[in-house]
XYZ file of C-alpha atoms in Angstrom:
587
model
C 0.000 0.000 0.000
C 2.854 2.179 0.673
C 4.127 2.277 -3.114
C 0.495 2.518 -3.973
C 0.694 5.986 -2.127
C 4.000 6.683 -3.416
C 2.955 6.459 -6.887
C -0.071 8.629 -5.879
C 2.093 11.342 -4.676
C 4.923 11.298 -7.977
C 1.920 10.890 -9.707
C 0.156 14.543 -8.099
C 3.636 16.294 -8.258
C 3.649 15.586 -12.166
C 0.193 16.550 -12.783
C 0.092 19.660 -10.179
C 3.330 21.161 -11.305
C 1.705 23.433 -14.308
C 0.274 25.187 -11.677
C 3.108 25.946 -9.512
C 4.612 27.675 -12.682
C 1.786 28.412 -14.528
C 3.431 32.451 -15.264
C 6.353 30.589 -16.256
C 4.915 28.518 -19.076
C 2.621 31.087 -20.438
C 5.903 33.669 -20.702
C 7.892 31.405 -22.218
C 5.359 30.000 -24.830
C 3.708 33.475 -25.319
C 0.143 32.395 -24.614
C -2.855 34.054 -23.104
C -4.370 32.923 -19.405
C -7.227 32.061 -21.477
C -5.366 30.008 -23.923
C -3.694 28.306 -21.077
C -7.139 27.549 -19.252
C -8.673 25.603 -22.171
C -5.205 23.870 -22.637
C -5.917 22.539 -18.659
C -10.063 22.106 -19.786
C -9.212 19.885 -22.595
C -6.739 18.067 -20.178
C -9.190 17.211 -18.075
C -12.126 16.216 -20.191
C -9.556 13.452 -21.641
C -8.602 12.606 -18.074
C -12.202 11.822 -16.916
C -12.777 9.602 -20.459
C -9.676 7.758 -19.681
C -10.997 7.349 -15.987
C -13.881 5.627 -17.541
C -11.130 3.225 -18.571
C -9.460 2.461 -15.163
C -12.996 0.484 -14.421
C -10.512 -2.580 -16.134
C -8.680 -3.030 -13.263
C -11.307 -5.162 -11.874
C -10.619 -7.413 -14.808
C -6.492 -7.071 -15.335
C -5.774 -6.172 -12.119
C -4.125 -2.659 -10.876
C -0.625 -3.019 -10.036
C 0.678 -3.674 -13.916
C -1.491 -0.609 -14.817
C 0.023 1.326 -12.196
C 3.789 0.407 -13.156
C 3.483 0.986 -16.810
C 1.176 4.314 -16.695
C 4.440 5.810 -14.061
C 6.704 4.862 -16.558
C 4.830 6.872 -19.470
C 4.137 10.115 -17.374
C 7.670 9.701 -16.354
C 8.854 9.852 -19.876
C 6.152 12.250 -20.585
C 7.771 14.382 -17.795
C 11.226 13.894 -18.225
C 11.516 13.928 -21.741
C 8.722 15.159 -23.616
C 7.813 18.023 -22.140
C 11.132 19.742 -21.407
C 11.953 19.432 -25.317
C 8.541 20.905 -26.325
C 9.103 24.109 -28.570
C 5.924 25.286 -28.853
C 2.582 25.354 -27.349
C 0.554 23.213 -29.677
C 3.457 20.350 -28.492
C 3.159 21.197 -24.799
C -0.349 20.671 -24.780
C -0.208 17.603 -26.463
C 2.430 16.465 -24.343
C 0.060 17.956 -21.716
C -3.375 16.339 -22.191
C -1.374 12.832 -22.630
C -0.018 13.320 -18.401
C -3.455 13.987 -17.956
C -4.778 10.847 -19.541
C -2.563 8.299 -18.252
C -3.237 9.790 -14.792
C -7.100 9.325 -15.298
C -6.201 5.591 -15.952
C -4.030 5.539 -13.001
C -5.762 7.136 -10.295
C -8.366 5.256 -10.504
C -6.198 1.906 -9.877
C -3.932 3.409 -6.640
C -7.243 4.005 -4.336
C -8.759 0.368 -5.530
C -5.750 -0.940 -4.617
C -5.679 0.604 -1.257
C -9.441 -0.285 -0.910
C -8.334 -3.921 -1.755
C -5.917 -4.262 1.170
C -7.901 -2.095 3.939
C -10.575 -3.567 5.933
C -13.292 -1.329 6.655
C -12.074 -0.751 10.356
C -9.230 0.800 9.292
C -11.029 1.789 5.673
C -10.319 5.357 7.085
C -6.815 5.904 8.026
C -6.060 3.356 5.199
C -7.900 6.034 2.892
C -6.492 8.931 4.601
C -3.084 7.570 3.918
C -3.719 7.569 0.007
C -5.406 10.790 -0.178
C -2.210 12.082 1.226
C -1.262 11.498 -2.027
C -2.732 14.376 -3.674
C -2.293 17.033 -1.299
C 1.671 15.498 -0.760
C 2.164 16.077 -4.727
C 0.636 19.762 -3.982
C 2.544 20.396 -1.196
C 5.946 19.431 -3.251
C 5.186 21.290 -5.985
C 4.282 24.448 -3.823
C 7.780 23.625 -1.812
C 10.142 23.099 -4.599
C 8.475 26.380 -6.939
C 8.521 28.198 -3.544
C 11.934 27.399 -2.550
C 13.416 29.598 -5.297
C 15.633 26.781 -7.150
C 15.398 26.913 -10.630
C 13.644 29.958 -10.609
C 12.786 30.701 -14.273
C 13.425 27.374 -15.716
C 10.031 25.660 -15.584
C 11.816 22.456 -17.624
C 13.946 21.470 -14.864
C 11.001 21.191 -12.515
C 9.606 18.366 -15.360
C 12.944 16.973 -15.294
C 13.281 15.942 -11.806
C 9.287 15.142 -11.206
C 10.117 13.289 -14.121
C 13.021 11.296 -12.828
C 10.863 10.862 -9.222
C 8.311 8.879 -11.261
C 10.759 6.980 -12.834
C 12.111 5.745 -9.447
C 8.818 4.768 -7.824
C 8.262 2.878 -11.318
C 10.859 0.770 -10.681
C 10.291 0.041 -7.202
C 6.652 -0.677 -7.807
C 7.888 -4.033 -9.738
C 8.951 -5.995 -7.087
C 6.511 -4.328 -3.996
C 3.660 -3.527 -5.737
C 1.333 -6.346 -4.717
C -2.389 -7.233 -5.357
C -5.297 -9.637 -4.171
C -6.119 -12.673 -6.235
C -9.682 -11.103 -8.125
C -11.544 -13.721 -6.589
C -10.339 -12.373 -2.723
C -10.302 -8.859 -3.795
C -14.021 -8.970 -4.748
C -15.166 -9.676 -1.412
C -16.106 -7.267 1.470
C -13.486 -7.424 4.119
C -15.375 -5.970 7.340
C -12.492 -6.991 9.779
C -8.727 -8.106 9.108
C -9.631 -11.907 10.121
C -12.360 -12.015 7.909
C -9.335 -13.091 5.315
C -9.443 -16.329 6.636
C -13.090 -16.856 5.726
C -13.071 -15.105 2.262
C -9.859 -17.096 1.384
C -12.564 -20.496 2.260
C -15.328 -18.909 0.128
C -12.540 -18.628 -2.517
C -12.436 -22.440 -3.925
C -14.615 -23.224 -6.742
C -15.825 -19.057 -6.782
C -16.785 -17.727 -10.426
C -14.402 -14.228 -10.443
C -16.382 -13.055 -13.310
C -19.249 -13.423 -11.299
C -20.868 -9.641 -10.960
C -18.756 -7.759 -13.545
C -21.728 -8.010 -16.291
C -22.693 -4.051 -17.536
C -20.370 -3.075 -14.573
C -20.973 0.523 -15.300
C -24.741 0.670 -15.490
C -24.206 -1.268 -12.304
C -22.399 1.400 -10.454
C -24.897 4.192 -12.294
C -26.723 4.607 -8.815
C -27.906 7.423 -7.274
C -26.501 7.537 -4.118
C -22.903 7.121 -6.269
C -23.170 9.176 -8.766
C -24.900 12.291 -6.554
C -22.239 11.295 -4.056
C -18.938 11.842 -6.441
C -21.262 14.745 -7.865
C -21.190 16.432 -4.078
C -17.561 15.764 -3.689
C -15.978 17.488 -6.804
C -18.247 20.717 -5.695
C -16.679 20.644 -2.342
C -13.714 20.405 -3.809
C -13.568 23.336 -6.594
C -11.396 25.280 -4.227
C -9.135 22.879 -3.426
C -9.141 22.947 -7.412
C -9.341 26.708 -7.738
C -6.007 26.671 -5.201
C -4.069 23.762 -6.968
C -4.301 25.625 -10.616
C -4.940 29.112 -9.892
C -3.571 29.583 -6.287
C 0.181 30.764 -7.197
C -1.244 32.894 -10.212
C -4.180 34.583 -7.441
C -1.612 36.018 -5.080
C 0.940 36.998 -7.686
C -1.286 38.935 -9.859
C -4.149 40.186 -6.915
C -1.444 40.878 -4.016
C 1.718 41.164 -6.067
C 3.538 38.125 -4.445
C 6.225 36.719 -5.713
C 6.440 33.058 -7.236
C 8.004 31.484 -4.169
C 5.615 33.872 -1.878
C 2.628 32.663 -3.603
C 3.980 29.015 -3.530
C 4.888 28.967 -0.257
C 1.227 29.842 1.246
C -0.189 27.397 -0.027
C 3.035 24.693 1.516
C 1.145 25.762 4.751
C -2.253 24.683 3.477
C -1.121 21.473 2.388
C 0.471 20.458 5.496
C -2.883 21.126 7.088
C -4.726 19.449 4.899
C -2.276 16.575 5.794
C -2.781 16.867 9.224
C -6.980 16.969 8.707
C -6.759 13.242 6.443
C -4.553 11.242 8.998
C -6.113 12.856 12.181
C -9.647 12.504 10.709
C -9.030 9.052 9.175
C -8.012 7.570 12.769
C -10.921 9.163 15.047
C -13.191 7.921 12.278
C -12.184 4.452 12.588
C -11.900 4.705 16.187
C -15.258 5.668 16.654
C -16.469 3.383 13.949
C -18.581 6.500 12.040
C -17.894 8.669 8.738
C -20.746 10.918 8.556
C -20.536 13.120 11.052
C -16.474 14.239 10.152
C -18.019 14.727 6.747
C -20.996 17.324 8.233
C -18.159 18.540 11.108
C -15.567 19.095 8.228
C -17.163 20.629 5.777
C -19.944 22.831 7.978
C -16.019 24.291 9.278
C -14.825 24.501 5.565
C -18.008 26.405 4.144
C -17.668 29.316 7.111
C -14.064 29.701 6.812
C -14.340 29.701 3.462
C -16.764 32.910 3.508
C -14.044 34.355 5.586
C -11.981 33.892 3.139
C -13.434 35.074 0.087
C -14.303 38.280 2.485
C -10.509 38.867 2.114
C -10.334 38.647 -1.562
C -10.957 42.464 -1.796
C -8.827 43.612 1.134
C -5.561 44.299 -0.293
C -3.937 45.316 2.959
C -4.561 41.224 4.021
C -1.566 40.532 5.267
C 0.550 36.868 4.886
C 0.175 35.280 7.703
C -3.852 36.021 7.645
C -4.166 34.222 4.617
C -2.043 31.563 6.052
C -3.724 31.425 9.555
C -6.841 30.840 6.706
C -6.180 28.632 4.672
C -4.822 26.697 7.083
C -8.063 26.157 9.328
C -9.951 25.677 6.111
C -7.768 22.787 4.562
C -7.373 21.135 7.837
C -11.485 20.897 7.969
C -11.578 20.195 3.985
C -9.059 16.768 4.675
C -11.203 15.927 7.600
C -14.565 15.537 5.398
C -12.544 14.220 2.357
C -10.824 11.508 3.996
C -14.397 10.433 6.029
C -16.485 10.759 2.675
C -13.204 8.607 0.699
C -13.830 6.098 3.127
C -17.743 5.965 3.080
C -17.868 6.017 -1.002
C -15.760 2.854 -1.053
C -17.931 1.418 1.360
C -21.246 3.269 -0.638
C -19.899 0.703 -4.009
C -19.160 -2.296 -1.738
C -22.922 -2.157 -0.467
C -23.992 -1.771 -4.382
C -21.322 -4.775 -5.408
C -17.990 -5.361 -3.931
C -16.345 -6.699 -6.871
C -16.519 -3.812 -9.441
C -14.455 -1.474 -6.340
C -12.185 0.557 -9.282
C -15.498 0.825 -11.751
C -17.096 2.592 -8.933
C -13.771 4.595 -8.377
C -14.309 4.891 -12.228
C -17.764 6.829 -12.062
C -16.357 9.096 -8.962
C -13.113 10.012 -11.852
C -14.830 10.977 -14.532
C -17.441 13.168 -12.557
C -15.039 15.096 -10.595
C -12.862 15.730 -13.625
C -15.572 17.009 -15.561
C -17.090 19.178 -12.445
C -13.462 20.505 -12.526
C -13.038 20.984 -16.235
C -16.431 22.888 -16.005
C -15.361 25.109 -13.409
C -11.970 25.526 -14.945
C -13.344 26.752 -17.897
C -15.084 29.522 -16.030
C -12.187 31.287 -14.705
C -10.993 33.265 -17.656
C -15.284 34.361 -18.007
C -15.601 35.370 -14.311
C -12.366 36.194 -13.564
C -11.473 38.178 -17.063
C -8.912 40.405 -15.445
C -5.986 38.082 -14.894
C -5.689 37.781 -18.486
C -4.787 41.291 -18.897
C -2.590 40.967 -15.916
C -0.789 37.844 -16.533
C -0.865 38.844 -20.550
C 0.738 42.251 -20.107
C 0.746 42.975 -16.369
C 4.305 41.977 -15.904
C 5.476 43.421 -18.929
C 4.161 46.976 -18.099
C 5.446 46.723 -14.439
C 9.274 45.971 -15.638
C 8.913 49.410 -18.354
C 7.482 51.460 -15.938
C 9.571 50.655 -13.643
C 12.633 50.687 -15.742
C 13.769 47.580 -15.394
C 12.961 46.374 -19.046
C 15.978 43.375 -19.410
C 16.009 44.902 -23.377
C 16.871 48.588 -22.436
C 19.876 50.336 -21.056
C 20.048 52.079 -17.262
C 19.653 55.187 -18.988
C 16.898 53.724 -21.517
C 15.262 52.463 -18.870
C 15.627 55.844 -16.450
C 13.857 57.626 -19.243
C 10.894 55.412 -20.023
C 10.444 55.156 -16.321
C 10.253 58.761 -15.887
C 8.142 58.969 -19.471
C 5.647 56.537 -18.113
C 5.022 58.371 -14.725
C 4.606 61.594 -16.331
C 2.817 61.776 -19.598
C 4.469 65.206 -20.374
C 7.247 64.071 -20.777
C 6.346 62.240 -24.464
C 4.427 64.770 -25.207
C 7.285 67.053 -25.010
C 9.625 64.858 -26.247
C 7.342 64.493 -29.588
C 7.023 67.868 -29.843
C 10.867 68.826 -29.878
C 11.261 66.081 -32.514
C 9.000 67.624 -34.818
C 10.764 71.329 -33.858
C 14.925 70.190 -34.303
C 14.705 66.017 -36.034
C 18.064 66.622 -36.615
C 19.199 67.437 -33.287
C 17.203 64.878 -31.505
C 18.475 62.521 -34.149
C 21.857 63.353 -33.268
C 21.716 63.230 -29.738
C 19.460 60.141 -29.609
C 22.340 58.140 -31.440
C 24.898 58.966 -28.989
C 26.498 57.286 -26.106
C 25.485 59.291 -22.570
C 28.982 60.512 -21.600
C 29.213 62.324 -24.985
C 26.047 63.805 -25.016
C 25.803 64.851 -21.612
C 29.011 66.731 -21.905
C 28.077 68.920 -25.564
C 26.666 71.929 -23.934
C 29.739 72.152 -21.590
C 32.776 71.299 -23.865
C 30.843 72.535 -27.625
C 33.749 76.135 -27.093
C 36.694 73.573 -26.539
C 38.413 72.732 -29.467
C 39.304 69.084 -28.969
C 35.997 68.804 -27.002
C 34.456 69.731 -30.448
C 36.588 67.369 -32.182
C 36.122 64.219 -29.917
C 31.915 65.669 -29.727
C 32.413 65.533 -33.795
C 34.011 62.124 -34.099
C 31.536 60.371 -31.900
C 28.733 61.759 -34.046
C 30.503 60.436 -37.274
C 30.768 57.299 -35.489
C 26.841 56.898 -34.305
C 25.344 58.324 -37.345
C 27.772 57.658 -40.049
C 27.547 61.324 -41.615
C 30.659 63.183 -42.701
C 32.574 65.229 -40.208
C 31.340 68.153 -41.982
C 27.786 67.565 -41.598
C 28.126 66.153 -37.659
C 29.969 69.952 -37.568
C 27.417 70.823 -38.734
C 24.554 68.767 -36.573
C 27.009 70.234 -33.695
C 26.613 73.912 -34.521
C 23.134 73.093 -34.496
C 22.630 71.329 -31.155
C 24.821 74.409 -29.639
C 22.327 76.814 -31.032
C 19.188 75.180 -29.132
C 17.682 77.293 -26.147
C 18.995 75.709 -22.800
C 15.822 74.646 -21.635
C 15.212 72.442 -24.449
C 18.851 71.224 -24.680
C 18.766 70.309 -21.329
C 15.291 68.526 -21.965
C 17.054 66.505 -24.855
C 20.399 65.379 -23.374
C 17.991 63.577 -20.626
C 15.264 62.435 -22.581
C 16.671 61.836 -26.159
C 16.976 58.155 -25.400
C 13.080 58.169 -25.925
C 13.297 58.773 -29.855
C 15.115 55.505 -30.103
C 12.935 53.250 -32.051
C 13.354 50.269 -29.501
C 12.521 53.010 -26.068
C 9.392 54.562 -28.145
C 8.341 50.813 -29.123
C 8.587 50.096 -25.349
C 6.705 53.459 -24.335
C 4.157 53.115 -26.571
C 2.971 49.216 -25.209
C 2.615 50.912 -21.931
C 0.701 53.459 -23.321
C -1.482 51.003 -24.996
C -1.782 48.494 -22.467
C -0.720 50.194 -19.106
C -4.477 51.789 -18.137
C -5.926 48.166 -19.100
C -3.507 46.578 -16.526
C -4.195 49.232 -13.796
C -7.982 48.523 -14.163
C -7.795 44.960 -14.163
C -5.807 45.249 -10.934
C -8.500 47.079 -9.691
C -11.447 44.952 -10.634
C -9.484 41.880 -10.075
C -10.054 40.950 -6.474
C -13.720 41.315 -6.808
C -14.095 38.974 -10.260
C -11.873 36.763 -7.697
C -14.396 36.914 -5.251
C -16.944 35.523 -7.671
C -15.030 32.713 -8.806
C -14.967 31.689 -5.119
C -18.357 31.854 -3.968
C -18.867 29.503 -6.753
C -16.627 27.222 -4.561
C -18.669 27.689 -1.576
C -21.777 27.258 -3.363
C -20.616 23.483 -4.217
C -19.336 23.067 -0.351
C -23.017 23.712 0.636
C -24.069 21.512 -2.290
C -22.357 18.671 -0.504
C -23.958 19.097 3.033
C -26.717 17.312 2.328
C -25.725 14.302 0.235
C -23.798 13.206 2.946
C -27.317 11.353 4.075
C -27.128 9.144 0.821
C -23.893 6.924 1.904
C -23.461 4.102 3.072
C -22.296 4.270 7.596
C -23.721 5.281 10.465
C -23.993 8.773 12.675
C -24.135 7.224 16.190
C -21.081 5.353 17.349
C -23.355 3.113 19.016
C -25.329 2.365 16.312
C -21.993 1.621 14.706
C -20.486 -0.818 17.752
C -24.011 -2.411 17.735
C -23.670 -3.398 14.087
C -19.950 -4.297 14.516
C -20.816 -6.943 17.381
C -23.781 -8.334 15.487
C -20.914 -8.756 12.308
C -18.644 -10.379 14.839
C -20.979 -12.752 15.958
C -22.042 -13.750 12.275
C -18.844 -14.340 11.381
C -17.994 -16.359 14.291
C -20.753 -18.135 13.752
C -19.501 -18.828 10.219
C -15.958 -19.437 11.092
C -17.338 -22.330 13.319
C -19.101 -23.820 10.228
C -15.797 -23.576 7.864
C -13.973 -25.385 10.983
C -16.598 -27.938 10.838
C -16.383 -28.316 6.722
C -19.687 -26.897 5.830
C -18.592 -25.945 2.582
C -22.040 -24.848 2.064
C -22.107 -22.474 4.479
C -18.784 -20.888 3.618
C -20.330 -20.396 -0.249
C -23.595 -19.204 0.842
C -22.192 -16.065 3.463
């Protein structure tokens, strides 16, 4: 079960990573937020059809699945994806991850399910669902840690590697159950003894007819329905999280990461603490109503904050942290109770029900996905041209010089400035030509040597050199720039640099795009705030379909069922000691 987990986690880390350096990829690549959003919609509409597909485990088992998909999305990791040159051959390299995960993630819970009684069903359950949030948490670590910072690839390399690893280890540890022993309901640990008797002369086909239709049940399919809602912002967090605090509270990449490290380590904390009081005390339900009734409120806080820009860090992380520890609390209970919810409708198609709860949630998630760049419309403008007008304003445009940048800077704080500058153009193109094209020493010393002879002579040579005119006519262009009023030539030897084509290019994008970016920072927090009431609109979706599973709400009622269970199966333990083969078959 531990490699089971393990793969989980390599698996999350792989799959989770986009999001970690989502500003990254869409630099690099040159694509819009929104092009990037239906890049991760498609994803996951081909994730939930191959889902469909990990329903085949009950037939071919999980563990080969599981070794051979970790090699592929190792490879896909590794290889593939670091030597994509474009987007169209990122995406594709993209969409495949996501498809060979949908097979996969399907098999690592069955196979946990398969080796968990439902005692321990819980913790067991808790345990794997570590998996996720332990891939989240890695990503958020190793983006927020600084390393690499920049080089997206290398963060595919070494997930890539990681899967590679577990791969190998999962050929000689990964185990299974025979089909015939994995299709039974194990209540307790010992009941091995009696499902191993029941095992001899057993049809393992027996049951897997129309599996699907089989598993098409209300109380499953509203049940992986309620779960994906409660978890949209545990989805909205995982691909949108690092990009929300950069772009709404101007975090860096590692700030933004590292929040959410804290979040994940409570959500941690909520599956393994949850998953043991809930087996202790035998019930499910109520961490589920506990859990998420805690999740729902904190959430409001939350989104309450979304518009406060003075929030500081450790608020959000005091936040999130309460919230996620709630959110793992109800996930791992209602984990536990769905397996149990498809071993009550038939215990032998375990990973077709799994099936039905993957494609759902991946489709709830590609639908919500696909609302983000609709309700939240700003961050396209921000992450399309937000950092891009920040670096020119602020002069620290990688393409410019100090001094370039020291004048576009100015330029962009003070519209004047270009306006002035255009006029002067228009009033001496010659001078401003001159002085545009030369380096700043030389220019910033004409109106001070011009009356020195081998001033003018070195001032002459270097305009010869810039322009490529004779020495008569930079003379010439000299006599000129001497003659211009001081006001104006003191204007020009600071602010020539502007009527270079590359400055003015650079001037002119924030003067097309810089009062877009300024709004959208504006209206961004409260299109954010929309986005995440959605979120809490699917948490108090789930409240009440917690009454359709499978488990009790009274501990009592649970330990009275438990003894009655004990006794039957004591009872029927007697008979298999006695050879009533009958009786064995007919439990």
């Amino acid at each position: 079960m531990t490699i089971a987990v393990l793969a989980t986690v390599v698996l999350y880390y792989q799959l989770y990573l986009s999001g970690g350096v989502a500003v990254d990829i869409i630099a690099d690549y040159g694509l819009t937020f929104k092009w990037f959003v239906f890049m991760n919609v498609a994803a996951l509409v081909v994730a939930g059809v191959a889902a469909h597909l990990g329903g085949v485990t009950d037939r071919v088992g999980r563990a080969n699945v599981v070794t051979i998909g970790l090699v592929i999305v190792g490879l896909i990791s590794a290889v593939a994806i670091p030597m994509c040159g474009d987007r169209w051959s990122f995406a594709t390299c993209f969409v495949l991850l996501n498809a060979a995960e949908g097979v996969i993630l399907v098999a690592t819970p069955a196979l946990v399910r398969d080796f968990s009684p439902q005692l321990g069903r819980a913790s067991a359950m808790g345990f794997w669902t570590m998996g996720p949030v332990l891939g989240s948490l890695v990503v958020t670590a190793v983006v927020g840690s600084g390393s690499n910072a920049g080089d997206w690839q290398s963060h595919y390399v070494v997930a890539g590697i990681c899967g590679i690893v577990v791969a190998a280890l999962s050929v000689p540890f990964l185990k299974e159950l025979a089909p015939a022993l994995r299709d039974q309901v194990m209540i307790e640990a010992r009941d091995r003894a009696l499902l191993e008797a029941r095992v001899k002369g057993m049809d393992t086909e027996q049951g897997l007819e129309r599996p699907t239709r089989e598993m098409l049940k209300p109380d499953i399919v509203l049940s992986s329905v309620a779960i994906s809602m409660f978890l949209l912002f545990y989805m909205a967090m995982v691909g949108f999280g690092p990009t929300y605090f950069e772009v709404t509270f101007g975090y860096s990449q590692a700030q933004a990461n590292n929040v959410l490290v804290w979040a994940w380590a409570a959500n941690i904390a909520g599956l393994m603490i949850a998953g043991f009081a809930s087996d202790r005390l035998l019930v499910r339900k109520p961490f589920m109503l506990v859990g998420s009734a805690i999740a729902l409120v904190v959430l409001v806080v939350f989104i309450s904050l979304a518009t406060r820009p003075e929030t500081s860090y450790v608020m959000f992380v005091a936040v999130l942290v309460v919230m996620f520890f709630a959110t793992g609390a109800a996930y791992v209970a209602w984990m536990a109770a769905y397996t149990e919810t498809v071993e009550r409708r038939n215990p032998a198609l375990t990973a077709t029900g799994l099936a039905v709860w993957g494609v759902i949630i991946r489709f709830v998630f590609a639908a919500f996905v696909f609302l983000a760049p609709f309700v939240v419309n700003t961050v396209s403008t921000i992450v399309d041209h937000g950092a891009a007008v920040a670096a020119i304003a602020g002069g620290q445009s990688l393409e410019l010089t100090d001094e370039q940048n020291q004048a576009v800077a100015a330029a962009a704080a003070d519209g004047s400035i270009a306006e002035r500058m255009d006029q002067l153009r228009a009033r001496y193109p010659e001078a401003v030509e001159t002085l545009s094209s030369l380096p700043q020493a030389a220019r910033a010393a004409l109106d001070l040597q011009s009356a020195n002879p081998e001033a003018r002579d070195a001032a002459v040579a270097e305009i010869v050199k810039a322009t490529g005119v004779s020495a008569e006519s930079a003379g010439a262009r000299l006599a000129l720039i001497g003659d211009l009023p001081a006001a104006d030539m003191e204007f020009l030897i600071r602010f020539s640099p502007l009527a270079d084509p590359d400055v003015a290019a650079k001037l002119a994008y924030v003067a097309e795009h810089g009062a877009d970016v300024q709004a959208a920072i504006a209206d961004g927090p409260a299109q954010w705030q929309r986005y995440f009431w959605i979120a809490a609109f699917g948490m108090g979706l789930f409240i009440p379909m917690i009454w359709l599973m499978a488990g009790h709400w009274s501990p009592r009622e649970a330990r009275k069922a438990l003894r009655d269970h004990e006794i039957a199966v004591g009872r029927e333990m007697a008979k298999v000691a006695g050879g009533d083969r009958d009786a064995v078959t007919s439990l």
